[in-house]
Amino acid sequence: MQRLICVIGNKGGTGKTTITHVLCHGLGLLGWRAIAILTDSQRQPLSKQGRRYVPVDGREPEVLDKIVAKLETTPDWLAVIDGGGNRPALDRQFYEMSGMALLPFRDSPEDMRTVMDDLDAFPNAYALPSQWPTNPWQQLAAERSVDDMMLTYRTRILDPVYTVSASKQLLQIQMPSALPNALNNMSRSLAWRVLQKMGLPRHAEPPHTAPNR
Ligand SMILES: Nc1ncnc2c1ncn2[C@@H]1O[C@H](COP(=O)(O)OP(=O)(O)OP(=O)(O)O)[C@@H](O)[C@H]1O
Ligand SMILES: [Mg+2]
């Protein structure tokens, strides 16, 4: 399904859940209707209230099938699967059903080694630097490590998602009513970049904010 995105990767704790919600929030801000699909049995479903997207508990396989069927008939919807670490068979399944696959990795040699294996296993996936340092010196060092370790994958690495401590607010079961600008900007920017890579417009037709909808 073209409008299905999966956020996967074998390593735990790389930022899959955070990126799923940041991306869905950003898609909402850009006028798309987005669904964040929970697939991790270790996590609790989040409340829909106050969000610009719909979190769905997708831990039963039928739910995923229903969402894919819904996407087929609703061109202004996108869905994002939040994978879980250490589940290679499920990662393969999500990759094969999605139009776009994102592989978050942090600035660590272990994350980079794992994401390179994942890039080999999933040839159409993109690596997404996650929790990236905002301090200029640390950033330079992180970029150097990527250049040293991942040079041959350069064209498959997207611009980073930076560390923004407010991102955890999106993961609260009940989201706060207002979110800081830094988080909104980061979300919009990630959503815009992913839409561009997928060849989708910034606003679906009709846009999310259209009156009487
Ligand atoms: N961009 C970010 N800025 C600040 N903190 C972040 C960011 N991304 C992730 N984190 C923090 O890093 C931790 C791990 O992130 P997250 O839960 O999203 O990873 P995950 O890949 O989903 O983990 P798991 O493999 O357990 O599912 C969390 O505490 C989260 O708040
Ligand atoms: Mg997670």
mmCIF file of C-alpha atoms and ligand atoms in Angstrom:
data_model
loop_
_atom_site.group_PDB
_atom_site.id
_atom_site.type_symbol
_atom_site.label_atom_id
_atom_site.label_comp_id
_atom_site.label_asym_id
_atom_site.label_seq_id
_atom_site.Cartn_x
_atom_site.Cartn_y
_atom_site.Cartn_z
ATOM 1 C CA MET A 1 0.000 0.000 0.000
ATOM 2 C CA GLN A 2 1.554 3.242 -1.254
ATOM 3 C CA ARG A 3 0.282 5.450 1.594
ATOM 4 C CA LEU A 4 1.502 3.109 4.320
ATOM 5 C CA ILE A 5 4.808 4.000 6.009
ATOM 6 C CA CYS A 6 6.631 1.667 8.376
ATOM 7 C CA VAL A 7 9.156 2.735 11.000
ATOM 8 C CA ILE A 8 11.187 -0.380 11.630
ATOM 9 C CA GLY A 9 14.684 -1.684 12.403
ATOM 10 C CA ASN A 10 16.206 -4.465 14.408
ATOM 11 C CA LYS A 11 17.749 -2.357 17.172
ATOM 12 C CA GLY A 12 15.573 -1.335 20.144
ATOM 13 C CA GLY A 13 15.362 2.217 21.455
ATOM 14 C CA THR A 14 16.310 3.975 18.211
ATOM 15 C CA GLY A 15 13.288 6.302 18.271
ATOM 16 C CA LYS A 16 10.734 4.340 16.227
ATOM 17 C CA THR A 17 7.787 5.221 18.443
ATOM 18 C CA THR A 18 8.814 8.866 18.784
ATOM 19 C CA ILE A 19 9.326 9.206 15.022
ATOM 20 C CA THR A 20 5.977 7.547 14.290
ATOM 21 C CA HIS A 21 4.160 10.113 16.429
ATOM 22 C CA VAL A 22 6.258 13.103 15.359
ATOM 23 C CA LEU A 23 5.588 12.143 11.732
ATOM 24 C CA CYS A 24 1.833 11.659 12.256
ATOM 25 C CA HIS A 25 1.590 14.945 14.147
ATOM 26 C CA GLY A 26 3.471 16.670 11.310
ATOM 27 C CA LEU A 27 1.248 15.056 8.679
ATOM 28 C CA GLY A 28 -1.759 16.378 10.591
ATOM 29 C CA LEU A 29 -0.247 19.867 10.586
ATOM 30 C CA LEU A 30 0.269 19.601 6.804
ATOM 31 C CA GLY A 31 -3.361 18.715 6.146
ATOM 32 C CA TRP A 32 -3.206 14.938 5.943
ATOM 33 C CA ARG A 33 -5.247 12.541 8.019
ATOM 34 C CA ALA A 34 -2.816 10.163 9.674
ATOM 35 C CA ILE A 35 -3.072 6.960 11.692
ATOM 36 C CA ALA A 36 -0.276 5.896 14.073
ATOM 37 C CA ILE A 37 -0.374 2.116 14.385
ATOM 38 C CA LEU A 38 0.887 0.536 17.588
ATOM 39 C CA THR A 39 2.263 -2.988 17.040
ATOM 40 C CA ASP A 40 4.390 -3.416 20.160
ATOM 41 C CA SER A 41 2.846 -5.717 22.771
ATOM 42 C CA GLN A 42 4.950 -4.062 25.488
ATOM 43 C CA ARG A 43 3.354 -0.609 25.044
ATOM 44 C CA GLN A 44 0.018 0.926 25.983
ATOM 45 C CA PRO A 45 -2.369 2.463 23.443
ATOM 46 C CA LEU A 46 -2.557 6.280 23.518
ATOM 47 C CA SER A 47 -5.682 8.415 23.697
ATOM 48 C CA LYS A 48 -6.906 10.114 20.514
ATOM 49 C CA GLN A 49 -8.128 13.176 22.396
ATOM 50 C CA GLY A 50 -6.408 16.419 21.425
ATOM 51 C CA ARG A 51 -4.276 14.839 18.682
ATOM 52 C CA ARG A 52 -4.106 15.856 15.039
ATOM 53 C CA TYR A 53 -3.931 12.176 14.117
ATOM 54 C CA VAL A 54 -5.512 8.919 15.217
ATOM 55 C CA PRO A 55 -3.532 6.443 17.327
ATOM 56 C CA VAL A 56 -4.757 2.894 16.702
ATOM 57 C CA ASP A 57 -4.010 -0.308 18.564
ATOM 58 C CA GLY A 58 -2.794 -2.567 15.735
ATOM 59 C CA ARG A 59 -1.534 -5.476 17.784
ATOM 60 C CA GLU A 60 -4.119 -7.831 16.289
ATOM 61 C CA PRO A 61 -3.219 -8.619 12.651
ATOM 62 C CA GLU A 62 -6.832 -8.044 11.455
ATOM 63 C CA VAL A 63 -6.595 -4.381 12.497
ATOM 64 C CA LEU A 64 -3.704 -3.798 10.110
ATOM 65 C CA ASP A 65 -5.661 -5.431 7.277
ATOM 66 C CA LYS A 66 -8.643 -3.180 8.028
ATOM 67 C CA ILE A 67 -6.454 -0.062 7.991
ATOM 68 C CA VAL A 68 -4.922 -1.058 4.647
ATOM 69 C CA ALA A 69 -8.444 -1.599 3.254
ATOM 70 C CA LYS A 70 -9.457 1.847 4.548
ATOM 71 C CA LEU A 71 -6.421 3.481 2.935
ATOM 72 C CA GLU A 72 -7.435 1.996 -0.427
ATOM 73 C CA THR A 73 -10.714 3.915 -0.335
ATOM 74 C CA THR A 74 -9.631 7.141 1.393
ATOM 75 C CA PRO A 75 -6.969 9.006 -0.601
ATOM 76 C CA ASP A 76 -6.455 11.732 2.043
ATOM 77 C CA TRP A 77 -5.344 9.230 4.706
ATOM 78 C CA LEU A 78 -1.841 7.970 5.470
ATOM 79 C CA ALA A 79 -0.859 5.399 8.080
ATOM 80 C CA VAL A 80 2.401 4.889 9.939
ATOM 81 C CA ILE A 81 3.329 1.547 11.510
ATOM 82 C CA ASP A 82 5.373 1.810 14.702
ATOM 83 C CA GLY A 83 7.498 -1.354 14.657
ATOM 84 C CA GLY A 84 9.333 -2.864 17.614
ATOM 85 C CA GLY A 85 12.986 -3.835 18.021
ATOM 86 C CA ASN A 86 14.197 -7.415 17.563
ATOM 87 C CA ARG A 87 11.317 -8.627 15.439
ATOM 88 C CA PRO A 88 12.881 -9.353 12.041
ATOM 89 C CA ALA A 89 9.946 -11.388 10.695
ATOM 90 C CA LEU A 90 7.455 -8.614 11.492
ATOM 91 C CA ASP A 91 9.819 -5.968 10.088
ATOM 92 C CA ARG A 92 9.924 -7.939 6.822
ATOM 93 C CA GLN A 93 6.132 -8.169 6.746
ATOM 94 C CA PHE A 94 5.676 -4.421 7.426
ATOM 95 C CA TYR A 95 8.329 -3.532 4.838
ATOM 96 C CA GLU A 96 6.658 -5.633 2.174
ATOM 97 C CA MET A 97 3.251 -4.083 2.695
ATOM 98 C CA SER A 98 4.459 -0.436 2.895
ATOM 99 C CA GLY A 99 5.177 2.228 0.291
ATOM 100 C CA MET A 100 7.894 3.767 2.448
ATOM 101 C CA ALA A 101 10.163 2.329 5.150
ATOM 102 C CA LEU A 102 12.126 4.404 7.645
ATOM 103 C CA LEU A 103 14.979 2.987 9.730
ATOM 104 C CA PRO A 104 15.838 5.299 12.633
ATOM 105 C CA PHE A 105 19.354 5.143 14.096
ATOM 106 C CA ARG A 106 21.157 7.152 16.740
ATOM 107 C CA ASP A 107 24.670 8.471 16.834
ATOM 108 C CA SER A 108 26.248 5.251 18.080
ATOM 109 C CA PRO A 109 28.448 2.659 16.348
ATOM 110 C CA GLU A 110 26.053 -0.123 17.345
ATOM 111 C CA ASP A 111 23.034 1.687 15.878
ATOM 112 C CA MET A 112 24.995 2.416 12.692
ATOM 113 C CA ARG A 113 26.123 -1.191 12.278
ATOM 114 C CA THR A 114 22.563 -2.422 12.752
ATOM 115 C CA VAL A 115 21.035 0.132 10.405
ATOM 116 C CA MET A 116 23.531 -0.802 7.677
ATOM 117 C CA ASP A 117 22.419 -4.430 7.962
ATOM 118 C CA ASP A 118 18.804 -3.262 7.774
ATOM 119 C CA LEU A 119 19.561 -1.082 4.722
ATOM 120 C CA ASP A 120 20.987 -4.188 3.030
ATOM 121 C CA ALA A 121 17.960 -6.267 4.007
ATOM 122 C CA PHE A 122 15.438 -3.599 2.928
ATOM 123 C CA PRO A 123 16.766 -2.076 -0.299
ATOM 124 C CA ASN A 124 14.060 0.601 -0.670
ATOM 125 C CA ALA A 125 14.225 1.790 2.947
ATOM 126 C CA TYR A 126 15.773 5.043 4.151
ATOM 127 C CA ALA A 127 17.921 5.466 7.233
ATOM 128 C CA LEU A 128 16.770 8.310 9.470
ATOM 129 C CA PRO A 129 19.213 9.815 11.988
ATOM 130 C CA SER A 130 17.251 10.035 15.221
ATOM 131 C CA GLN A 131 17.719 11.855 18.549
ATOM 132 C CA TRP A 132 20.454 13.721 16.691
ATOM 133 C CA PRO A 133 22.630 16.101 18.753
ATOM 134 C CA THR A 134 21.781 19.792 18.592
ATOM 135 C CA ASN A 135 25.081 20.961 20.082
ATOM 136 C CA PRO A 136 27.260 22.025 17.089
ATOM 137 C CA TRP A 137 30.367 20.143 18.228
ATOM 138 C CA GLN A 138 28.485 16.949 18.930
ATOM 139 C CA GLN A 139 26.689 17.344 15.626
ATOM 140 C CA LEU A 140 29.949 17.637 13.730
ATOM 141 C CA ALA A 141 31.279 14.539 15.482
ATOM 142 C CA ALA A 142 28.064 12.646 14.668
ATOM 143 C CA GLU A 143 28.276 13.641 10.982
ATOM 144 C CA ARG A 144 31.896 12.485 10.902
ATOM 145 C CA SER A 145 30.936 9.085 12.316
ATOM 146 C CA VAL A 146 28.237 8.747 9.638
ATOM 147 C CA ASP A 147 30.745 9.678 6.936
ATOM 148 C CA ASP A 148 33.316 7.238 8.312
ATOM 149 C CA MET A 149 30.969 4.315 8.829
ATOM 150 C CA MET A 150 28.172 4.793 6.306
ATOM 151 C CA LEU A 151 29.683 6.547 3.287
ATOM 152 C CA THR A 152 28.409 4.017 0.756
ATOM 153 C CA TYR A 153 24.849 4.487 2.049
ATOM 154 C CA ARG A 154 24.970 8.313 1.914
ATOM 155 C CA THR A 155 22.149 8.700 -0.643
ATOM 156 C CA ARG A 156 19.825 6.630 1.547
ATOM 157 C CA ILE A 157 20.249 8.719 4.697
ATOM 158 C CA LEU A 158 17.604 11.395 5.306
ATOM 159 C CA ASP A 159 18.172 14.656 7.177
ATOM 160 C CA PRO A 160 18.155 14.092 10.933
ATOM 161 C CA VAL A 161 15.380 14.291 13.473
ATOM 162 C CA TYR A 162 17.024 16.285 16.254
ATOM 163 C CA THR A 163 16.758 15.768 19.969
ATOM 164 C CA VAL A 164 13.739 17.717 21.198
ATOM 165 C CA SER A 165 12.870 16.881 24.771
ATOM 166 C CA ALA A 166 9.232 17.933 24.199
ATOM 167 C CA SER A 167 8.831 14.979 21.807
ATOM 168 C CA LYS A 168 7.927 12.821 24.813
ATOM 169 C CA GLN A 169 4.756 14.900 25.223
ATOM 170 C CA LEU A 170 3.367 13.212 22.110
ATOM 171 C CA LEU A 171 3.868 9.833 23.788
ATOM 172 C CA GLN A 172 1.823 10.688 26.859
ATOM 173 C CA ILE A 173 -1.370 8.667 26.969
ATOM 174 C CA GLN A 174 -3.264 11.940 27.292
ATOM 175 C CA MET A 175 -1.562 14.615 25.230
ATOM 176 C CA PRO A 176 -1.227 18.183 26.571
ATOM 177 C CA SER A 177 -3.497 20.756 24.879
ATOM 178 C CA ALA A 178 -0.635 22.853 23.461
ATOM 179 C CA LEU A 179 2.724 21.723 22.166
ATOM 180 C CA PRO A 180 5.916 23.789 21.952
ATOM 181 C CA ASN A 181 6.828 25.368 18.605
ATOM 182 C CA ALA A 182 10.082 23.444 18.432
ATOM 183 C CA LEU A 183 8.132 20.184 18.356
ATOM 184 C CA ASN A 184 5.576 21.455 15.835
ATOM 185 C CA ASN A 185 8.355 22.688 13.540
ATOM 186 C CA MET A 186 10.303 19.453 13.788
ATOM 187 C CA SER A 187 7.132 17.448 13.074
ATOM 188 C CA ARG A 188 6.171 19.562 10.060
ATOM 189 C CA SER A 189 9.674 19.379 8.668
ATOM 190 C CA LEU A 190 9.887 15.579 8.998
ATOM 191 C CA ALA A 191 6.432 15.104 7.456
ATOM 192 C CA TRP A 192 7.304 17.402 4.573
ATOM 193 C CA ARG A 193 10.532 15.533 3.825
ATOM 194 C CA VAL A 194 8.840 12.139 3.953
ATOM 195 C CA LEU A 195 5.965 13.318 1.705
ATOM 196 C CA GLN A 196 8.504 14.652 -0.791
ATOM 197 C CA LYS A 197 10.357 11.325 -0.853
ATOM 198 C CA MET A 198 7.048 9.531 -1.389
ATOM 199 C CA GLY A 199 6.066 11.924 -4.176
ATOM 200 C CA LEU A 200 2.939 13.031 -2.274
ATOM 201 C CA PRO A 201 1.688 16.622 -1.996
ATOM 202 C CA ARG A 202 1.873 18.703 1.133
ATOM 203 C CA HIS A 203 -1.913 18.874 1.291
ATOM 204 C CA ALA A 204 -4.168 16.006 0.481
ATOM 205 C CA GLU A 205 -7.355 16.947 -1.339
ATOM 206 C CA PRO A 206 -9.573 17.888 0.383
ATOM 207 C CA PRO A 207 -7.345 19.176 3.191
ATOM 208 C CA HIS A 208 -7.865 18.151 6.786
ATOM 209 C CA THR A 209 -8.803 21.674 7.772
ATOM 210 C CA ALA A 210 -11.560 22.082 5.177
ATOM 211 C CA PRO A 211 -14.800 23.371 6.700
ATOM 212 C CA ASN A 212 -17.773 21.023 7.186
ATOM 213 C CA ARG A 213 -15.682 17.891 7.392
HETATM 214 N N1 LIG B 1 14.009 13.178 18.865
HETATM 215 C C1 LIG B 1 14.035 12.858 20.165
HETATM 216 N N2 LIG B 1 14.288 13.814 21.102
HETATM 217 C C2 LIG B 1 14.326 13.507 22.418
HETATM 218 N N3 LIG B 1 14.155 12.280 22.919
HETATM 219 C C3 LIG B 1 13.923 11.281 22.051
HETATM 220 C C4 LIG B 1 13.838 11.519 20.644
HETATM 221 N N4 LIG B 1 13.599 10.324 20.028
HETATM 222 C C5 LIG B 1 13.532 9.402 21.018
HETATM 223 N N5 LIG B 1 13.717 9.964 22.234
HETATM 224 C C6 LIG B 1 13.703 9.269 23.544
HETATM 225 O O1 LIG B 1 14.471 8.069 23.424
HETATM 226 C C7 LIG B 1 13.830 6.973 24.078
HETATM 227 C C8 LIG B 1 13.579 5.833 23.091
HETATM 228 O O2 LIG B 1 12.718 6.323 22.072
HETATM 229 P P1 LIG B 1 11.523 5.449 21.471
HETATM 230 O O3 LIG B 1 10.692 4.835 22.554
HETATM 231 O O4 LIG B 1 10.832 6.313 20.478
HETATM 232 O O5 LIG B 1 12.369 4.319 20.740
HETATM 233 P P2 LIG B 1 11.835 2.952 20.094
HETATM 234 O O6 LIG B 1 12.717 2.650 18.938
HETATM 235 O O7 LIG B 1 10.387 3.032 19.822
HETATM 236 O O8 LIG B 1 12.092 1.916 21.270
HETATM 237 P P3 LIG B 1 11.581 0.380 21.328
HETATM 238 O O9 LIG B 1 12.561 -0.396 20.523
HETATM 239 O O10 LIG B 1 11.617 0.078 22.793
HETATM 240 O O11 LIG B 1 10.199 0.354 20.748
HETATM 241 C C9 LIG B 1 12.554 7.541 24.692
HETATM 242 O O12 LIG B 1 12.803 7.867 26.038
HETATM 243 C C10 LIG B 1 12.288 8.804 23.885
HETATM 244 O O13 LIG B 1 11.598 9.790 24.627
HETATM 245 MG MG MG B 2 8.798 1.748 20.395
#
